[in-house]
Amino acid sequence: TRVAVLISGSGTNLQALMEQVKKPSSSAEIVVVISNRPGVMGLKRASMAGIQTRVVDHKLYGSRAEFDGTIDKVLEEFGVELVCLAGFMRILTGPFVRKWSGKMLNIHPSLLPSFKGVNAQKQALQAGVRVTGCTVHFVAEEVDAGAIVVQEAVPILVTDTEDSLSERIREAEHRAFPAALELVGSGAVKLRDDGRIDTEQY
Ligand code: GRF
């Protein structure tokens, strides 16, 4: 499966995905890394791994539709079959999401549907829950609401700060995203037309 990874920053999730696809058992190949911001660490990680990179700077586009259209052209140029949003901090338009329905995954630092949106780690701390985690889901038009592929639970310690919790969640992300990539990339998990998960098991 030809995979594109979309990033906006450090790319630690990208790093985990790059390490996963190098395994002989992997059914995926990362063919391009696209960032909406120039000069971010994630682009350096991709280049060091010999993966092609593209910057599509959202500030250069007059509309979200034009920005998404340019992303889509790059995805088509590379014959991409599966898109992984790895710390990609842009909301994608309906037409783009619909085109890539069932072929686009996102990672979110909470156990969805709890704590949607930004600062999910902080929301969990402030809610006083003792367990949070991360979720890899298919991207749907509603933000943070697509069918869930993989989740991993993470304890919240009484000593936790937003930083210490975020670090622990990120470690879980680096296991959950590669696992989800293999499930979807191998065809074991698919998105049904009704928006729910279809697995070969049942
Ligand atoms: C992660 O915390 C992820 O949950 C969120 O953005 C961050 C990405 O970090 N979507 P990185 O760029 O993969 O290091």
PDB file of N, CA and C and ligand atoms in Angstrom, residues 7-14 45 85-89 106-109 121 134 166 169-170 173-174, ligand 1:
ATOM      1  N   ILE A   7       2.045  16.058   7.822  1.00  0.00           N
ATOM      2  CA  ILE A   7       2.553  16.547   9.111  1.00  0.00           C
ATOM      3  C   ILE A   7       2.466  18.062   9.208  1.00  0.00           C
ATOM      4  N   SER A   8       2.675  18.574  10.427  1.00  0.00           N
ATOM      5  CA  SER A   8       2.772  20.028  10.623  1.00  0.00           C
ATOM      6  C   SER A   8       3.932  20.396  11.530  1.00  0.00           C
ATOM      7  N   GLY A   9       4.600  19.345  12.109  1.00  0.00           N
ATOM      8  CA  GLY A   9       5.610  19.697  13.112  1.00  0.00           C
ATOM      9  C   GLY A   9       6.705  18.671  13.298  1.00  0.00           C
ATOM     10  N   SER A  10       6.869  18.238  14.552  1.00  0.00           N
ATOM     11  CA  SER A  10       8.055  17.445  14.918  1.00  0.00           C
ATOM     12  C   SER A  10       8.102  16.088  14.209  1.00  0.00           C
ATOM     13  N   GLY A  11       6.936  15.470  13.967  1.00  0.00           N
ATOM     14  CA  GLY A  11       6.954  14.223  13.206  1.00  0.00           C
ATOM     15  C   GLY A  11       7.395  13.002  13.991  1.00  0.00           C
ATOM     16  N   THR A  12       7.127  12.973  15.306  1.00  0.00           N
ATOM     17  CA  THR A  12       7.490  11.743  16.041  1.00  0.00           C
ATOM     18  C   THR A  12       6.566  10.600  15.641  1.00  0.00           C
ATOM     19  N   ASN A  13       5.316  10.908  15.289  1.00  0.00           N
ATOM     20  CA  ASN A  13       4.428   9.845  14.788  1.00  0.00           C
ATOM     21  C   ASN A  13       4.904   9.379  13.414  1.00  0.00           C
ATOM     22  N   LEU A  14       5.361  10.331  12.600  1.00  0.00           N
ATOM     23  CA  LEU A  14       5.930   9.969  11.291  1.00  0.00           C
ATOM     24  C   LEU A  14       7.102   9.022  11.498  1.00  0.00           C
ATOM     25  N   ARG A  45      13.258  14.520   9.149  1.00  0.00           N
ATOM     26  CA  ARG A  45      13.190  13.074   9.415  1.00  0.00           C
ATOM     27  C   ARG A  45      12.927  12.314   8.116  1.00  0.00           C
ATOM     28  N   LEU A  85      -2.690  11.220   8.716  1.00  0.00           N
ATOM     29  CA  LEU A  85      -2.532  12.559   9.294  1.00  0.00           C
ATOM     30  C   LEU A  85      -1.808  12.389  10.628  1.00  0.00           C
ATOM     31  N   ALA A  86      -0.543  12.804  10.660  1.00  0.00           N
ATOM     32  CA  ALA A  86       0.290  12.573  11.845  1.00  0.00           C
ATOM     33  C   ALA A  86       0.685  13.912  12.446  1.00  0.00           C
ATOM     34  N   GLY A  87      -0.183  14.447  13.279  1.00  0.00           N
ATOM     35  CA  GLY A  87       0.082  15.776  13.836  1.00  0.00           C
ATOM     36  C   GLY A  87      -0.163  16.844  12.795  1.00  0.00           C
ATOM     37  N   PHE A  88      -1.076  16.568  11.884  1.00  0.00           N
ATOM     38  CA  PHE A  88      -1.423  17.527  10.819  1.00  0.00           C
ATOM     39  C   PHE A  88      -2.481  18.451  11.383  1.00  0.00           C
ATOM     40  N   MET A  89      -2.152  19.758  11.460  1.00  0.00           N
ATOM     41  CA  MET A  89      -2.999  20.669  12.224  1.00  0.00           C
ATOM     42  C   MET A  89      -3.930  21.502  11.347  1.00  0.00           C
ATOM     43  N   ASN A 106      -6.377   9.415  11.098  1.00  0.00           N
ATOM     44  CA  ASN A 106      -5.884  10.492  11.950  1.00  0.00           C
ATOM     45  C   ASN A 106      -5.618   9.942  13.338  1.00  0.00           C
ATOM     46  N   ILE A 107      -4.658  10.572  14.031  1.00  0.00           N
ATOM     47  CA  ILE A 107      -4.393  10.195  15.411  1.00  0.00           C
ATOM     48  C   ILE A 107      -4.784  11.357  16.315  1.00  0.00           C
ATOM     49  N   HIS A 108      -5.472  10.999  17.435  1.00  0.00           N
ATOM     50  CA  HIS A 108      -5.944  12.032  18.357  1.00  0.00           C
ATOM     51  C   HIS A 108      -5.524  11.612  19.769  1.00  0.00           C
ATOM     52  N   PRO A 109      -5.000  12.551  20.569  1.00  0.00           N
ATOM     53  CA  PRO A 109      -4.464  12.195  21.892  1.00  0.00           C
ATOM     54  C   PRO A 109      -5.506  12.123  23.010  1.00  0.00           C
ATOM     55  N   GLN A 121      -5.222  16.514  25.876  1.00  0.00           N
ATOM     56  CA  GLN A 121      -4.508  16.050  27.066  1.00  0.00           C
ATOM     57  C   GLN A 121      -4.901  16.919  28.276  1.00  0.00           C
ATOM     58  N   CYS A 134      -5.013   7.352  23.446  1.00  0.00           N
ATOM     59  CA  CYS A 134      -4.980   7.887  22.084  1.00  0.00           C
ATOM     60  C   CYS A 134      -5.878   7.037  21.189  1.00  0.00           C
ATOM     61  N   SER A 166       1.277  14.274  28.131  1.00  0.00           N
ATOM     62  CA  SER A 166       1.393  14.290  26.664  1.00  0.00           C
ATOM     63  C   SER A 166       2.502  13.372  26.189  1.00  0.00           C
ATOM     64  N   ILE A 169       1.250   9.800  26.460  1.00  0.00           N
ATOM     65  CA  ILE A 169       0.283   9.528  25.386  1.00  0.00           C
ATOM     66  C   ILE A 169       1.015   9.364  24.055  1.00  0.00           C
ATOM     67  N   ARG A 170       2.028  10.200  23.841  1.00  0.00           N
ATOM     68  CA  ARG A 170       2.758  10.111  22.569  1.00  0.00           C
ATOM     69  C   ARG A 170       3.443   8.749  22.425  1.00  0.00           C
ATOM     70  N   GLU A 173       0.859   6.562  21.200  1.00  0.00           N
ATOM     71  CA  GLU A 173       0.567   6.893  19.788  1.00  0.00           C
ATOM     72  C   GLU A 173       1.527   6.173  18.863  1.00  0.00           C
ATOM     73  N   HIS A 174       2.783   6.093  19.295  1.00  0.00           N
ATOM     74  CA  HIS A 174       3.830   5.503  18.449  1.00  0.00           C
ATOM     75  C   HIS A 174       3.673   3.992  18.341  1.00  0.00           C
TER      76      HIS A 174
HETATM   77  C1  GRF B   1       0.555  14.310  18.727  1.00  0.00           C
HETATM   78  O1  GRF B   1       0.395  14.691  20.065  1.00  0.00           O
HETATM   79  C2  GRF B   1      -0.775  13.907  18.163  1.00  0.00           C
HETATM   80  O2  GRF B   1      -1.647  13.334  19.096  1.00  0.00           O
HETATM   81  C3  GRF B   1      -1.334  15.210  17.704  1.00  0.00           C
HETATM   82  O3  GRF B   1      -0.254  16.001  17.279  1.00  0.00           O
HETATM   83  C4  GRF B   1       0.934  15.483  17.872  1.00  0.00           C
HETATM   84  C5  GRF B   1       1.824  15.047  16.743  1.00  0.00           C
HETATM   85  O4  GRF B   1       3.097  15.000  17.194  1.00  0.00           O
HETATM   86  N1  GRF B   1      -2.264  14.995  16.620  1.00  0.00           N
HETATM   87  P1  GRF B   1       4.250  14.593  16.140  1.00  0.00           P
HETATM   88  O5  GRF B   1       4.363  15.735  15.156  1.00  0.00           O
HETATM   89  O6  GRF B   1       3.839  13.309  15.485  1.00  0.00           O
HETATM   90  O7  GRF B   1       5.450  14.451  17.010  1.00  0.00           O
END
